[in-house]
Amino acid sequence: MTDEPGRDKVSGPDEEFSTSLTEGKFRIQQCNSCSAHCFPPRTLCPVCSSRDLEWRDASGIGWLHAFTIVRRSIEKGGDYNVVLVDLKEGPRMMSRVDGVALEDLKIGMALQAHVAQEADGDKVIFRPGESE
Ligand SMILES: [Zn+2]
């Protein structure tokens, strides 16, 4: 966590998610009423409005839905990607894909999530995964 103003007051589902990440676990919520998975973390099911959401380990399996390449000078760290990933459980999340050349990113490619400890916090990052 940082000491930036406004960033040290996470609570509720966001805090649960962050705590899991610090333990190296990628978890998402599942509704006990309608079985829908939800992400980002929330207090109400987006499908049926139930408050009966339970944290479950995510499979980490996903597919590249969309991506963009952010151009940056070498001195500032070089180019990187920002992606939208469709998780096997259903929700879509924004992240980054490591371990692949930018020109090799392909819509629909299989991805596997892992938790990365980075300077600005623990994050879910993807790598190319096994095709199913
Ligand atoms: Zn529901």
Short mmCIF file of C-alpha atoms and ligand atoms in Angstrom, two decimals:
data_model
loop_
_atom_site.label_atom_id
_atom_site.label_comp_id
_atom_site.label_asym_id
_atom_site.label_seq_id
_atom_site.Cartn_x
_atom_site.Cartn_y
_atom_site.Cartn_z
CA MET A 1 0.00 0.00 0.00
CA THR A 2 1.09 3.53 -0.61
CA ASP A 3 0.75 6.65 1.52
CA GLU A 4 -0.89 8.59 -1.29
CA PRO A 5 -3.89 10.56 -0.08
CA GLY A 6 -7.13 8.73 -0.78
CA ARG A 7 -5.42 5.43 -1.45
CA ASP A 8 -5.04 4.30 2.13
CA LYS A 9 -8.74 4.06 2.89
CA VAL A 10 -9.71 0.88 1.04
CA SER A 11 -12.30 -1.15 2.86
CA GLY A 12 -14.84 -3.87 2.20
CA PRO A 13 -14.51 -6.03 -0.89
CA ASP A 14 -11.58 -4.07 -2.33
CA GLU A 15 -9.64 -4.63 0.86
CA GLU A 16 -10.45 -8.37 0.80
CA PHE A 17 -9.15 -8.55 -2.76
CA SER A 18 -5.95 -6.67 -1.89
CA THR A 19 -5.35 -8.85 1.17
CA SER A 20 -5.64 -11.98 -0.97
CA LEU A 21 -3.12 -10.57 -3.43
CA THR A 22 -0.60 -9.94 -0.65
CA GLU A 23 -0.99 -13.66 0.16
CA GLY A 24 -0.28 -14.45 -3.51
CA LYS A 25 -3.87 -15.48 -4.21
CA PHE A 26 -6.08 -14.29 -7.06
CA ARG A 27 -9.66 -14.61 -5.82
CA ILE A 28 -12.94 -13.39 -7.23
CA GLN A 29 -16.42 -13.35 -5.79
CA GLN A 30 -19.20 -15.77 -6.65
CA CYS A 31 -22.87 -15.19 -5.88
CA ASN A 32 -24.45 -17.92 -3.74
CA SER A 33 -27.90 -17.05 -5.09
CA CYS A 34 -27.36 -17.16 -8.87
CA SER A 35 -23.78 -18.56 -9.16
CA ALA A 36 -22.54 -15.59 -11.21
CA HIS A 37 -18.91 -14.62 -10.67
CA CYS A 38 -18.15 -10.94 -10.27
CA PHE A 39 -15.16 -8.71 -10.70
CA PRO A 40 -14.22 -6.02 -9.77
CA PRO A 41 -14.99 -6.64 -6.08
CA ARG A 42 -18.44 -5.46 -4.98
CA THR A 43 -21.02 -5.80 -2.24
CA LEU A 44 -24.01 -6.65 -4.47
CA CYS A 45 -24.27 -9.27 -7.19
CA PRO A 46 -24.49 -7.40 -10.54
CA VAL A 47 -26.89 -10.05 -11.87
CA CYS A 48 -29.43 -10.61 -9.06
CA SER A 49 -28.50 -7.93 -6.46
CA SER A 50 -27.93 -10.53 -3.74
CA ARG A 51 -25.48 -9.60 -0.97
CA ASP A 52 -24.55 -13.27 -0.56
CA LEU A 53 -21.18 -13.13 -2.34
CA GLU A 54 -18.40 -15.52 -1.46
CA TRP A 55 -14.68 -15.35 -2.30
CA ARG A 56 -13.30 -18.22 -4.35
CA ASP A 57 -9.91 -18.93 -5.87
CA ALA A 58 -9.96 -17.89 -9.53
CA SER A 59 -8.83 -20.46 -12.08
CA GLY A 60 -6.50 -17.82 -13.51
CA ILE A 61 -7.46 -18.99 -16.98
CA GLY A 62 -8.47 -16.32 -19.45
CA TRP A 63 -8.42 -15.16 -23.05
CA LEU A 64 -7.27 -11.88 -24.53
CA HIS A 65 -10.32 -9.78 -25.37
CA ALA A 66 -8.58 -6.55 -26.40
CA PHE A 67 -5.25 -4.81 -26.01
CA THR A 68 -3.47 -1.57 -26.62
CA ILE A 69 0.24 -0.81 -26.70
CA VAL A 70 1.41 2.21 -24.75
CA ARG A 71 4.51 3.76 -26.33
CA ARG A 72 7.07 5.04 -23.86
CA SER A 73 10.73 6.01 -24.15
CA ILE A 74 13.34 3.45 -23.13
CA GLU A 75 14.47 5.77 -20.30
CA LYS A 76 10.96 5.63 -18.84
CA GLY A 77 10.76 1.85 -19.05
CA GLY A 78 9.88 1.20 -22.69
CA ASP A 79 6.63 0.21 -24.38
CA TYR A 80 4.07 -1.90 -22.53
CA ASN A 81 0.62 -3.35 -23.09
CA VAL A 82 -2.72 -2.79 -21.40
CA VAL A 83 -5.19 -5.62 -21.94
CA LEU A 84 -8.75 -6.69 -21.27
CA VAL A 85 -8.97 -10.36 -20.34
CA ASP A 86 -12.10 -12.50 -20.35
CA LEU A 87 -11.78 -14.76 -17.32
CA LYS A 88 -12.97 -18.36 -17.59
CA GLU A 89 -15.44 -17.57 -14.76
CA GLY A 90 -17.03 -14.82 -16.89
CA PRO A 91 -15.89 -11.38 -15.68
CA ARG A 92 -13.59 -9.23 -17.76
CA MET A 93 -10.60 -7.51 -16.17
CA MET A 94 -7.95 -4.98 -17.12
CA SER A 95 -4.36 -6.08 -16.71
CA ARG A 96 -1.07 -6.57 -18.55
CA VAL A 97 0.49 -9.53 -20.35
CA ASP A 98 4.13 -10.32 -19.61
CA GLY A 99 6.36 -12.85 -21.32
CA VAL A 100 5.26 -12.11 -24.86
CA ALA A 101 6.57 -9.71 -27.51
CA LEU A 102 4.09 -6.88 -28.11
CA GLU A 103 3.78 -7.85 -31.79
CA ASP A 104 2.80 -11.38 -30.74
CA LEU A 105 -0.30 -10.33 -28.77
CA LYS A 106 -3.33 -11.86 -30.48
CA ILE A 107 -7.01 -11.41 -29.70
CA GLY A 108 -8.32 -14.68 -28.29
CA MET A 109 -4.94 -16.02 -27.15
CA ALA A 110 -5.04 -18.11 -23.97
CA LEU A 111 -3.64 -16.49 -20.85
CA GLN A 112 -2.79 -17.56 -17.33
CA ALA A 113 -2.91 -15.20 -14.35
CA HIS A 114 -0.30 -14.87 -11.65
CA VAL A 115 0.11 -12.46 -8.77
CA ALA A 116 3.04 -10.10 -9.20
CA GLN A 117 4.55 -8.01 -6.43
CA GLU A 118 5.32 -4.66 -8.00
CA ALA A 119 6.61 -1.36 -6.69
CA ASP A 120 3.08 0.11 -6.63
CA GLY A 121 1.41 -2.94 -5.10
CA ASP A 122 0.44 -6.55 -5.74
CA LYS A 123 -1.30 -7.10 -9.06
CA VAL A 124 -2.86 -9.79 -11.19
CA ILE A 125 -0.73 -10.03 -14.34
CA PHE A 126 -1.10 -12.51 -17.19
CA ARG A 127 1.28 -14.66 -19.22
CA PRO A 128 0.57 -16.71 -22.32
CA GLY A 129 -1.24 -19.86 -21.20
CA GLU A 130 -2.23 -23.27 -22.49
CA SER A 131 -4.91 -23.36 -25.16
CA GLU A 132 -7.93 -25.41 -24.18
ZN ZN B 1 -26.43 -13.25 -8.08
#
